[in-house]
PDB file of C-alpha atoms and ligand atoms in Angstrom:
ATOM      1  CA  UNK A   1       0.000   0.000   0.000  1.00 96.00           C
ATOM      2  CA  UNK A   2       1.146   3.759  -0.562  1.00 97.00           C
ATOM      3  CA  UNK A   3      -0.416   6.867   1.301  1.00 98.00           C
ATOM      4  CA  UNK A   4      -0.498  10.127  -1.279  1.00 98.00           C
ATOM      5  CA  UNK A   5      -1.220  13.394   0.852  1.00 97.00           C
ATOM      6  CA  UNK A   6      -2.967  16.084  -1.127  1.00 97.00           C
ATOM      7  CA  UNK A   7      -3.096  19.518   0.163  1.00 96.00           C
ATOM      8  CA  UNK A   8      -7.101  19.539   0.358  1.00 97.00           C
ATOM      9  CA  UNK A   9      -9.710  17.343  -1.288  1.00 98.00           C
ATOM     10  CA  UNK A  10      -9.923  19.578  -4.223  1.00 98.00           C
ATOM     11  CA  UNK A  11      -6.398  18.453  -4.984  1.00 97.00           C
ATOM     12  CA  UNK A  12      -6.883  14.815  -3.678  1.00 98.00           C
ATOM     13  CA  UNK A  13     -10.019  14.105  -6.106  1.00 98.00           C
ATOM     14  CA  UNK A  14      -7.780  15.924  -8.962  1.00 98.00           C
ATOM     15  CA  UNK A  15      -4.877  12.926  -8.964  1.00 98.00           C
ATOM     16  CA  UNK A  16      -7.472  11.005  -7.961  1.00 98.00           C
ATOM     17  CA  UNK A  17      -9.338  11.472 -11.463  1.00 98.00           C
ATOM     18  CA  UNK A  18      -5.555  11.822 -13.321  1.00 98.00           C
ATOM     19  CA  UNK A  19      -4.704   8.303 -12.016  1.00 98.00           C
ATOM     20  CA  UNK A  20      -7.998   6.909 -13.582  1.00 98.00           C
ATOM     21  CA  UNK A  21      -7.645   8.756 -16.632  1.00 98.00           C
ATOM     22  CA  UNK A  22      -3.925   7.541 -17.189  1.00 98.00           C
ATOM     23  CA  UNK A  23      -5.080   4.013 -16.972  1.00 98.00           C
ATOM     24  CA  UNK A  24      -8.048   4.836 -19.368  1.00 98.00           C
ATOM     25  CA  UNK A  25      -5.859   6.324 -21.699  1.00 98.00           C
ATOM     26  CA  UNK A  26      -3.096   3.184 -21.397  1.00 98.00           C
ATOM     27  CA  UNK A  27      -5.841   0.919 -22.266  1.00 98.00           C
ATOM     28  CA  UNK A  28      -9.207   1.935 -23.446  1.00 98.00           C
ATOM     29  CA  UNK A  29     -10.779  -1.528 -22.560  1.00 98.00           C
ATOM     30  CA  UNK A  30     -10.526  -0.664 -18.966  1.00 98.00           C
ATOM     31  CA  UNK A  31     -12.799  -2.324 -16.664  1.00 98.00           C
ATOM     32  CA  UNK A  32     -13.168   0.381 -14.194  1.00 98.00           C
ATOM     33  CA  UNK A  33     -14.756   0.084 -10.606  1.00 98.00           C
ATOM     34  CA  UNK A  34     -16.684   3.056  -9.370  1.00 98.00           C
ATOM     35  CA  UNK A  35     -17.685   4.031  -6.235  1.00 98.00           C
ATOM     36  CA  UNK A  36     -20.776   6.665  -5.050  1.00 98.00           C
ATOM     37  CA  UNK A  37     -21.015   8.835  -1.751  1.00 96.00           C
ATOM     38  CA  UNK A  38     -19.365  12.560  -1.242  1.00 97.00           C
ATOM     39  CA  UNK A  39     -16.250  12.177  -1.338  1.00 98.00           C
ATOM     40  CA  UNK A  40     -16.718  10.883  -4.900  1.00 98.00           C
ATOM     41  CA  UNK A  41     -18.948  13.737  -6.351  1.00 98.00           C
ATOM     42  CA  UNK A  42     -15.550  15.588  -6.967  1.00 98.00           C
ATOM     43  CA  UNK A  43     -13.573  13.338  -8.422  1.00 98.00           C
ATOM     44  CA  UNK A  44     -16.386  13.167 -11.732  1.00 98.00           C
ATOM     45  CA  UNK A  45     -16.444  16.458 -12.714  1.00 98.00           C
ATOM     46  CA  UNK A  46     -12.400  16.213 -13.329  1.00 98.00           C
ATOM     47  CA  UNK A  47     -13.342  12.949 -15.426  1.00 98.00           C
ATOM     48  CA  UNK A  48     -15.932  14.697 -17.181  1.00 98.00           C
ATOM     49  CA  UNK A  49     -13.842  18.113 -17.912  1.00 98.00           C
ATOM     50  CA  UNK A  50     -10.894  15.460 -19.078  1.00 98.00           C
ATOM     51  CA  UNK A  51     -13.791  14.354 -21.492  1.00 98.00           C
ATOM     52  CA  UNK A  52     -14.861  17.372 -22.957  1.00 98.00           C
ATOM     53  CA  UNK A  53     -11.636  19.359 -22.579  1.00 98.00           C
ATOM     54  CA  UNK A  54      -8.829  16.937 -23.336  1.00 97.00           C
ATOM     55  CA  UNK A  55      -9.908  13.982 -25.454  1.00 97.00           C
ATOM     56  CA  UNK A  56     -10.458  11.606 -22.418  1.00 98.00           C
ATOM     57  CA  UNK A  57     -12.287   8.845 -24.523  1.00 98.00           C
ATOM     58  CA  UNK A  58     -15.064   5.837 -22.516  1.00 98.00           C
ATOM     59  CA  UNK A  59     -16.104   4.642 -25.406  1.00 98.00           C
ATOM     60  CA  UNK A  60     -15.041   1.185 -25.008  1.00 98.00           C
ATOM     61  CA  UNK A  61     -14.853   1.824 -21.109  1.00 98.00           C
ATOM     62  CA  UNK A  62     -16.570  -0.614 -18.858  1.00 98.00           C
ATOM     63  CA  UNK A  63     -17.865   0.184 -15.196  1.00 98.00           C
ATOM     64  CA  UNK A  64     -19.180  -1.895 -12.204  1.00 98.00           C
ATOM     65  CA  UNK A  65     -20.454   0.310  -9.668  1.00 98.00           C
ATOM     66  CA  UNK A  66     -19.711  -1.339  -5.747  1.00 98.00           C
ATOM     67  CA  UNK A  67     -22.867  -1.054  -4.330  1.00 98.00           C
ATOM     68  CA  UNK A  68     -26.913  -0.637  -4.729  1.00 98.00           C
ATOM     69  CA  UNK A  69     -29.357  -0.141  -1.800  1.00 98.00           C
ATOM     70  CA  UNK A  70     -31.798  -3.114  -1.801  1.00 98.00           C
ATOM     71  CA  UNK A  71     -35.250  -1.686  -2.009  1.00 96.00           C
ATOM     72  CA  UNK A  72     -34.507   1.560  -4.600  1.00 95.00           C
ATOM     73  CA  UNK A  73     -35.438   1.475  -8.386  1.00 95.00           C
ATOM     74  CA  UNK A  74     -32.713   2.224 -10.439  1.00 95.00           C
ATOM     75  CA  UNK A  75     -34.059   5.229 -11.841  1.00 95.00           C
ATOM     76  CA  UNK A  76     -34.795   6.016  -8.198  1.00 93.00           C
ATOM     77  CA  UNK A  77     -33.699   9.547  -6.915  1.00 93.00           C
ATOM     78  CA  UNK A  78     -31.524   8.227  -4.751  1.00 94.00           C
ATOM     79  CA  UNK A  79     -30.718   5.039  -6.183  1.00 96.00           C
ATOM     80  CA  UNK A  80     -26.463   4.815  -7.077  1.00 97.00           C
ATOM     81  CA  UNK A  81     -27.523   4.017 -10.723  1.00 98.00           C
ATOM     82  CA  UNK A  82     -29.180   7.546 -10.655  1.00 97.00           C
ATOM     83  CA  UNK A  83     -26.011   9.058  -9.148  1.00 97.00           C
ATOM     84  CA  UNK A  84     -23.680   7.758 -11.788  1.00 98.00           C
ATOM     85  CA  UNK A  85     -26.067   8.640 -14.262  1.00 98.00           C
ATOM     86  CA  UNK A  86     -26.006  12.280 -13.199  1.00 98.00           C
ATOM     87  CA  UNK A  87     -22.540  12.704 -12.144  1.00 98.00           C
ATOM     88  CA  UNK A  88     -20.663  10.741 -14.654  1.00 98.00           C
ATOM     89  CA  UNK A  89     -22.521   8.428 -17.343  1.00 98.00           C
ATOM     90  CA  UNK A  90     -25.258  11.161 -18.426  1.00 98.00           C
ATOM     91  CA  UNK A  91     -21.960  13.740 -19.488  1.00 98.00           C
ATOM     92  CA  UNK A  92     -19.241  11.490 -21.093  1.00 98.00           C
ATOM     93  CA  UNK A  93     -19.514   9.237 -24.505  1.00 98.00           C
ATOM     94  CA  UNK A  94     -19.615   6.072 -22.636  1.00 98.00           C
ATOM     95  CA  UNK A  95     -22.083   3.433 -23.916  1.00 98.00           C
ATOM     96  CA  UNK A  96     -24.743   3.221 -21.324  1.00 98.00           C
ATOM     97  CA  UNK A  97     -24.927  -0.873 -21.848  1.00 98.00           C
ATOM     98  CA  UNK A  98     -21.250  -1.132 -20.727  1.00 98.00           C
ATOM     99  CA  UNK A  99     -22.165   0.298 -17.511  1.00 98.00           C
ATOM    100  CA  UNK A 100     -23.085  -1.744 -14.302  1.00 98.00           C
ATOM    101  CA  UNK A 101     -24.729  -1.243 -11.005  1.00 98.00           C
ATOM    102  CA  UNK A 102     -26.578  -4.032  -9.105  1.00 98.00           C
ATOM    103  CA  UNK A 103     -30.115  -4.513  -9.085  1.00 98.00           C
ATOM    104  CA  UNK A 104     -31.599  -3.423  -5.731  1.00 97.00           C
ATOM    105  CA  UNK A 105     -35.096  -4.304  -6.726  1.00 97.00           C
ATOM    106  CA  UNK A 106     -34.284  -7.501  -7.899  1.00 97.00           C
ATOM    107  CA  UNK A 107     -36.730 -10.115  -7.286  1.00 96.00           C
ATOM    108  CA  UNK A 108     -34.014 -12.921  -6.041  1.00 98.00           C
ATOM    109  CA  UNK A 109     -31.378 -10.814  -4.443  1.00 98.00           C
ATOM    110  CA  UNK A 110     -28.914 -13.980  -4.057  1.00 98.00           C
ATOM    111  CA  UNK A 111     -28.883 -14.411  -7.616  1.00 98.00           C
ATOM    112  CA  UNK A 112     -28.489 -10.875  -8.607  1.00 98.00           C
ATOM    113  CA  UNK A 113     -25.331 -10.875  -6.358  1.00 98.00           C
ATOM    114  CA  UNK A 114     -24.347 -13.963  -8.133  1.00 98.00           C
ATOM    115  CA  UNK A 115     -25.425 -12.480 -11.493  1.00 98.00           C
ATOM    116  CA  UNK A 116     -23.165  -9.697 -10.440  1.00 98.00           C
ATOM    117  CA  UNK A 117     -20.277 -11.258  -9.538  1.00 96.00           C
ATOM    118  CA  UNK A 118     -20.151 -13.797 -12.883  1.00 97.00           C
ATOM    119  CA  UNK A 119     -20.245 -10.690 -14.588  1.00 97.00           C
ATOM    120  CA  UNK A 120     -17.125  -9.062 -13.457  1.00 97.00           C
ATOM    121  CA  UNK A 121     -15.466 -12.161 -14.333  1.00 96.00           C
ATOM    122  CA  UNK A 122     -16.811 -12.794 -18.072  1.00 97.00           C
ATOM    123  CA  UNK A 123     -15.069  -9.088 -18.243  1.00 96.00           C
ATOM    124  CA  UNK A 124     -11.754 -10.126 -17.151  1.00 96.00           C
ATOM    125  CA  UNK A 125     -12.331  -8.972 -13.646  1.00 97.00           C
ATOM    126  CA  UNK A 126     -11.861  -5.231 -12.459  1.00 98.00           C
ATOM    127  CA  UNK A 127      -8.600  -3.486 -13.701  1.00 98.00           C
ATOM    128  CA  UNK A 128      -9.040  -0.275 -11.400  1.00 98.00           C
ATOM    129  CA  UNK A 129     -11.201  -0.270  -8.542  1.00 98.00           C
ATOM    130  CA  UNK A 130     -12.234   3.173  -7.376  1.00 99.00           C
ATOM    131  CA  UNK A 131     -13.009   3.390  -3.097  1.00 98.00           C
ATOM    132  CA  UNK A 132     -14.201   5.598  -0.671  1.00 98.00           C
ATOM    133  CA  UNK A 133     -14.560   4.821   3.134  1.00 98.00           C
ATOM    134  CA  UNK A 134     -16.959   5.056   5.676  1.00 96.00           C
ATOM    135  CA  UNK A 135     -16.661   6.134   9.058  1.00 93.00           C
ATOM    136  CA  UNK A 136     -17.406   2.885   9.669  1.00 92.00           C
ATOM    137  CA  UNK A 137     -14.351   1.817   7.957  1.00 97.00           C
ATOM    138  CA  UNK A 138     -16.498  -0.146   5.344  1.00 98.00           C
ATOM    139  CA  UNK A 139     -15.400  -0.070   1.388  1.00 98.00           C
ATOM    140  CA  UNK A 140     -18.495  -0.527  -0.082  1.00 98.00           C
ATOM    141  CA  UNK A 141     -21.109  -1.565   1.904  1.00 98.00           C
ATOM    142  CA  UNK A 142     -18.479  -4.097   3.762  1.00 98.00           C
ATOM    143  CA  UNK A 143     -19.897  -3.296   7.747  1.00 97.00           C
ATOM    144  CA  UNK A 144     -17.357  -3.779  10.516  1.00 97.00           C
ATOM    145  CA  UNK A 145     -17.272  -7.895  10.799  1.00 97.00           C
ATOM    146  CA  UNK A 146     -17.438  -8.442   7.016  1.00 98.00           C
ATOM    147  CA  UNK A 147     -15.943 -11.573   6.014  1.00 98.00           C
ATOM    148  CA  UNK A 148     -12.376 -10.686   4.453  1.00 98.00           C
ATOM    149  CA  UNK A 149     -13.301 -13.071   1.839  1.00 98.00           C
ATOM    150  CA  UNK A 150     -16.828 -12.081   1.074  1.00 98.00           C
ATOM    151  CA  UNK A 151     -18.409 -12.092  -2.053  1.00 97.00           C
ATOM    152  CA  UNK A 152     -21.161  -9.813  -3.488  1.00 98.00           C
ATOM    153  CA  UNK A 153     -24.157 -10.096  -1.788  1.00 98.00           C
ATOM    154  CA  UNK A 154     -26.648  -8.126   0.498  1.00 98.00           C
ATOM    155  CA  UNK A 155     -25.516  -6.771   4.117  1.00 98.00           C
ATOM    156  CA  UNK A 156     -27.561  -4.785   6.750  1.00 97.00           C
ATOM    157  CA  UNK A 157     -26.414  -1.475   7.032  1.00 97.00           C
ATOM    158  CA  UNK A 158     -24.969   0.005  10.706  1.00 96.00           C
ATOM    159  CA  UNK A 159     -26.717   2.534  12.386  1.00 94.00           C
ATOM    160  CA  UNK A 160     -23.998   4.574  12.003  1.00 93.00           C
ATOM    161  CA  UNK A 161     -23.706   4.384   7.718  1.00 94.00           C
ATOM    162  CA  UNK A 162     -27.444   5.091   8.336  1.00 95.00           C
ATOM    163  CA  UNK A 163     -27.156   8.381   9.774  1.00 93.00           C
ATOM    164  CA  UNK A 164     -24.346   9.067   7.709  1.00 92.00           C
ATOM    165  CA  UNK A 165     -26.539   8.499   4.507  1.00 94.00           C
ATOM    166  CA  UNK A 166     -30.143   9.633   5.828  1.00 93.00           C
ATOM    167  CA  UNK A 167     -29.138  13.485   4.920  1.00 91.00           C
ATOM    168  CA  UNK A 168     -29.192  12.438   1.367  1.00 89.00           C
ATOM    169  CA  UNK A 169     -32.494  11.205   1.325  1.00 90.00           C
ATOM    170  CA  UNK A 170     -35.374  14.562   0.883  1.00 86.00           C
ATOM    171  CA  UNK A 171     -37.656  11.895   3.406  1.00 89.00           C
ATOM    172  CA  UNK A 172     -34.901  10.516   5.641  1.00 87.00           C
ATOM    173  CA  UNK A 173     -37.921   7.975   6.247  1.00 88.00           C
ATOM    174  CA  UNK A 174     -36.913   6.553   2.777  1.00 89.00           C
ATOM    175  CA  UNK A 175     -33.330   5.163   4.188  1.00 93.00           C
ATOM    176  CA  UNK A 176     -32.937   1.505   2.795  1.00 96.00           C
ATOM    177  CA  UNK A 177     -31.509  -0.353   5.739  1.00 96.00           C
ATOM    178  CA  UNK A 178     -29.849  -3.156   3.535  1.00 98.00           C
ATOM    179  CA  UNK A 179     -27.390  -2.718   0.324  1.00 98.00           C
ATOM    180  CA  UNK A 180     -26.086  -5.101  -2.541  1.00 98.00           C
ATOM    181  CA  UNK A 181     -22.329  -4.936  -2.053  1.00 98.00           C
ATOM    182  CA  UNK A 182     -19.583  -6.375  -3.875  1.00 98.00           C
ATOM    183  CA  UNK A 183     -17.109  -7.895  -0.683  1.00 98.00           C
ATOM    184  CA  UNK A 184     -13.673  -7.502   0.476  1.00 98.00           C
ATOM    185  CA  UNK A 185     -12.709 -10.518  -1.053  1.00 98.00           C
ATOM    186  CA  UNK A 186     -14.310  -9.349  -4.618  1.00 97.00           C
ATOM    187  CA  UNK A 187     -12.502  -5.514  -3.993  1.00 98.00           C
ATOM    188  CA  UNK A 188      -9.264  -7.647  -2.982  1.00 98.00           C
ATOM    189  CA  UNK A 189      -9.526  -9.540  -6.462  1.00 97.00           C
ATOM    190  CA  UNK A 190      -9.277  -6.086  -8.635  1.00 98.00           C
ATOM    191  CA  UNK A 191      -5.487  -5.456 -10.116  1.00 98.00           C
ATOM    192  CA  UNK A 192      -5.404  -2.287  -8.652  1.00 98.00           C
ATOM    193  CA  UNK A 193      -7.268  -0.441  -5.697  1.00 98.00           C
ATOM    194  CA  UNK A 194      -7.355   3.517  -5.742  1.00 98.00           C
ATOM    195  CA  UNK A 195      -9.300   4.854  -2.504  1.00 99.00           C
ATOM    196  CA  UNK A 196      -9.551   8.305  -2.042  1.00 99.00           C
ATOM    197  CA  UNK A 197      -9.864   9.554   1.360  1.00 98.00           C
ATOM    198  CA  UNK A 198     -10.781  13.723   2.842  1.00 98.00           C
ATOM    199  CA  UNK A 199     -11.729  15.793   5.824  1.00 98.00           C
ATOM    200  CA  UNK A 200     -11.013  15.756   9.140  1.00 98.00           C
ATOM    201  CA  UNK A 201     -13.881  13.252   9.823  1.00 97.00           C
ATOM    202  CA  UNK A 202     -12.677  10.900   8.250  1.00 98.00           C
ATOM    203  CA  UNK A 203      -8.751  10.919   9.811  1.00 98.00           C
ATOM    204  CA  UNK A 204      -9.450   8.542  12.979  1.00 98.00           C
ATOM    205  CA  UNK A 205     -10.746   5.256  10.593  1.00 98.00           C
ATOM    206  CA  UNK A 206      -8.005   6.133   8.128  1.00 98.00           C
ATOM    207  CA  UNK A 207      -5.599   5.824  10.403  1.00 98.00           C
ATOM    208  CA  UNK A 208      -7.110   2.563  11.648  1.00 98.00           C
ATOM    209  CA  UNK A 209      -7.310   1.469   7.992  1.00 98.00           C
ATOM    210  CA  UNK A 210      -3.668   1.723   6.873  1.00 98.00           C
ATOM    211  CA  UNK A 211      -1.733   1.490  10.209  1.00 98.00           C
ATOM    212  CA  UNK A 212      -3.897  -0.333  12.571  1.00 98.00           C
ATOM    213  CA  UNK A 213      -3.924  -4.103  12.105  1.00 98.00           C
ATOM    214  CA  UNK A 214      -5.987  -5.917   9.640  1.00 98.00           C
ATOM    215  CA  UNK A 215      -9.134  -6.970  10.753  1.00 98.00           C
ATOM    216  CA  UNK A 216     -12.482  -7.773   9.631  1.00 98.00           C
ATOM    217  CA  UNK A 217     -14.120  -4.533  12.003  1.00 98.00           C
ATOM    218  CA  UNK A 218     -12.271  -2.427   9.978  1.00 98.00           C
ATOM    219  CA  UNK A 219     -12.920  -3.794   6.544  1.00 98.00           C
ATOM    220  CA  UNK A 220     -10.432  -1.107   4.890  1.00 98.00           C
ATOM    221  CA  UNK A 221      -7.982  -2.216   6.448  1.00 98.00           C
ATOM    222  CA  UNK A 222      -8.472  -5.977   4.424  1.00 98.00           C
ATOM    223  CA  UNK A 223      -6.456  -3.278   1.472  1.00 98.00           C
ATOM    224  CA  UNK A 224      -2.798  -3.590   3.098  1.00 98.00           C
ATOM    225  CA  UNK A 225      -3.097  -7.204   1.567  1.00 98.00           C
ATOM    226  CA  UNK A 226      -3.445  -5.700  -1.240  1.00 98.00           C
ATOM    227  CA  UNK A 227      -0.345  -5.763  -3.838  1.00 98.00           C
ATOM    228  CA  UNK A 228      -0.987  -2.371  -5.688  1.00 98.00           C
ATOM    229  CA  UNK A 229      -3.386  -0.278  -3.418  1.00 98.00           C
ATOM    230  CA  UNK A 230      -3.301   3.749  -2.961  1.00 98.00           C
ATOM    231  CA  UNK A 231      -4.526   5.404  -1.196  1.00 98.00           C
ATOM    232  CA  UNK A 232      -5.015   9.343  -2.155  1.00 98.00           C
ATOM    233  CA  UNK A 233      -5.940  11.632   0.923  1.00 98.00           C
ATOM    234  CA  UNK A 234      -6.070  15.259   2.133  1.00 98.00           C
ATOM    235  CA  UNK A 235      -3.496  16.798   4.433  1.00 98.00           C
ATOM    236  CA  UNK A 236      -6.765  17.012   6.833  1.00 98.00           C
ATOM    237  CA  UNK A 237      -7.793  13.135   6.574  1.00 98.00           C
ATOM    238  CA  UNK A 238      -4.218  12.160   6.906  1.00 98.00           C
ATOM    239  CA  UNK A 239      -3.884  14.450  10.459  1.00 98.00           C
ATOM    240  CA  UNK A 240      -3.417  11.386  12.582  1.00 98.00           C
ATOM    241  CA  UNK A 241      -1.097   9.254  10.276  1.00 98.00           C
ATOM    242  CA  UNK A 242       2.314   8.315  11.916  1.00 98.00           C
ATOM    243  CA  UNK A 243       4.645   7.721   8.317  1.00 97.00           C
ATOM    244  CA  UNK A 244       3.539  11.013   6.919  1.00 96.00           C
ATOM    245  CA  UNK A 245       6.929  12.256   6.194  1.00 95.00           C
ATOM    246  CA  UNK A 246       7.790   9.439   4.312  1.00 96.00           C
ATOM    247  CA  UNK A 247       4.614   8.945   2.424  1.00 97.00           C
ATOM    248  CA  UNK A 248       5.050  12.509   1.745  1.00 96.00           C
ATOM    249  CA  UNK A 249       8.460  11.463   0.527  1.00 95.00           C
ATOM    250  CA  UNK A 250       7.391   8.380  -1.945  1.00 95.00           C
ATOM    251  CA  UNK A 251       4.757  11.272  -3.582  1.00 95.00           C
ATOM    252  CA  UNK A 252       8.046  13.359  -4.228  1.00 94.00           C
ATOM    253  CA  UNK A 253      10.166  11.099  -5.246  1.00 95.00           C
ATOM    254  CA  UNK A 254       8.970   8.134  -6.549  1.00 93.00           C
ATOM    255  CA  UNK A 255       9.674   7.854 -10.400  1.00 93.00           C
ATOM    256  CA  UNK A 256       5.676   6.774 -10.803  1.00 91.00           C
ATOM    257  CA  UNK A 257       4.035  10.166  -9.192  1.00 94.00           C
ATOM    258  CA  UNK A 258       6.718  12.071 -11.435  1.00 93.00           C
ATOM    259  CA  UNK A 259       4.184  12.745 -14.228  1.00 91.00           C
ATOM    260  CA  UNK A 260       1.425  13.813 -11.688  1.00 93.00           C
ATOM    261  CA  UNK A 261       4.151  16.002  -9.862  1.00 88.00           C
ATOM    262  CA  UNK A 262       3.657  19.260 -12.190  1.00 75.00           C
ATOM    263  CA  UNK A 263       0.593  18.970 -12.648  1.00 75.00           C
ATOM    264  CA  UNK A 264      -0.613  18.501  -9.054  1.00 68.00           C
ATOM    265  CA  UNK A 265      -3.392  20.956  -8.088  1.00 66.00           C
TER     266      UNK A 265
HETATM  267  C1  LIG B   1     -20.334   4.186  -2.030  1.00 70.58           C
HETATM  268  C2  LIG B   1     -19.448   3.380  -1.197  1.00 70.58           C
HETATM  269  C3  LIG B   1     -19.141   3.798   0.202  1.00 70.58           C
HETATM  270  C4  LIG B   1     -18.637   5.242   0.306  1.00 70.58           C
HETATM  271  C5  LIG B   1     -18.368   5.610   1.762  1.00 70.58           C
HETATM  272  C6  LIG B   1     -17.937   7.049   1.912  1.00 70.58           C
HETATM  273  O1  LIG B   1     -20.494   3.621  -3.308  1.00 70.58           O
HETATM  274  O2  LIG B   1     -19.022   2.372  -1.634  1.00 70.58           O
HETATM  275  O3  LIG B   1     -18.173   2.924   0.718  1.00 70.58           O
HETATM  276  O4  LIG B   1     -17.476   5.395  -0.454  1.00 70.58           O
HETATM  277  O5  LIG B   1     -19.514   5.398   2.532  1.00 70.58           O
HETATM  278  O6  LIG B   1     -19.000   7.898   1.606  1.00 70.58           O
HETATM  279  P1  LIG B   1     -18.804   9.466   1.593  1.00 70.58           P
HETATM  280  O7  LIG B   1     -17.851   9.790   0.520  1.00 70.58           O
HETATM  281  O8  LIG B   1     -20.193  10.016   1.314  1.00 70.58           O
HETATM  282  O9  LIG B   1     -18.291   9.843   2.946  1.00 70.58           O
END
């Protein structure tokens, strides 16, 4: 795993969206994993602007979205399908039937998960997978005892995730309590994880995440097995972090950050 420190999240969702679009542009068949929730909502407008500004091309992109709350219709305000559709999929030339999101209305659940996760396989499995965190320390919907080698498939939501959602929602009433999610063991199968990480809220569970021990109550933490995760955060999410001189360090010198080095925000 590397930590990346950003001065703020403007600048952390900027490399954030340069890192995706380098591996879009190195191959255009990407199978890119995407990810939904605030911290997100300012990485796509970079991806979009890269799009309409400097040739970005998703034409033969394909996405699977993480998660889907059980109970929402896709075209559902505030289903995730809606979200991408808004944020991302609605404003660049990607082909709508390339793009995935589970089924939260499905009538057998179990199978949709399967569905899901045969899918992601028939398309070579996910090159770049695209993470946020909760304060929870869930990626995806991956709750604090999440199996480590979980599979896609529905999981209650905590009561904290809850109230972090339920602001979203114009009837807070309307908060699904369950969520398709793909699992730790699916995330841990992608070739590369790229979790982006801001504010000052969110600086206790990263630190938990990439120096506290792995464990299954901290599902982010299931990344340091990974063997090409990054993590991207802002100097306020990475207050707490013990090695931040030297992950400071890697971002200056490391050969591979030298083309996002000038161009940093
Ligand atoms: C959303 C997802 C979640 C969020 C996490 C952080 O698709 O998978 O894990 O990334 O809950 O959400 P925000 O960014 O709203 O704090």
């Amino acid at each position: 795993m590397e930590v990346i420190i950003q001065k703020d999240e403007h600048a952390a969702a900027y490399l954030t969206a340069q890192v995706i679009a380098s591996a879009l542009r190195k191959k255009p068949h990407l199978v890119l994993g995407l990810a939904t929730g605030r911290t997100m909502a300012l990485v796509y407008p970079v991806l979009v602007d890269l799009y309409k500004n400097h040739g970005l091309d998703f034409s033969l992109c394909r996405t699977f979205n993480l998660d889907e709350y059980v109970g929402i219709p896709s075209d559902g305000k505030n289903s995730y399908r809606s979200y991408m559709k808004k944020n991302l999929f609605n404003k660049v030339n990607i082909d709508i039937r390339n793009t995935h999101v589970p089924h939260g209305m499905a009538e057998d659940l179990e199978e949709e998960c399967n569905r899901y996760d045969n899918l992601t396989q028939e398309c070579g499995g996910i090159d770049l997978q695209l993470l946020g965190i909760g304060r929870a320390g869930h990626i995806g919907f991956n709750e604090p005892l999440s199996a480590l080698k979980s599979r896609t498939r529905v999981k209650a939501l905590t009561p904290e995730t809850m109230e972090q959602n339920r602001p979203l929602f114009d009837n807070p009433d309307e908060m699904p309590r369950r969520a398709i999610t793909m699992g730790v063991g699916t995330i841990l199968e992608s070739k590369r994880c790229l979790m982006l990480v801001t504010g000052f809220k969110k600086a206790e569970i990263l630190k938990k995440a990439v120096e506290g021990p792995i464990t299954s109550m901290v599902t982010a933490s299931a990344l340091q097995l990974h063997p090409h995760c990054t993590v991207i955060c802002d100097e306020e999410a990475a207050e707490l972090l013990d090695g931040k001189n030297h992950y400071r360090w890697i971002f200056e010198n490391e050969p591979e950050w030298a083309q996002y080095r000038n161009s940093a925000k």
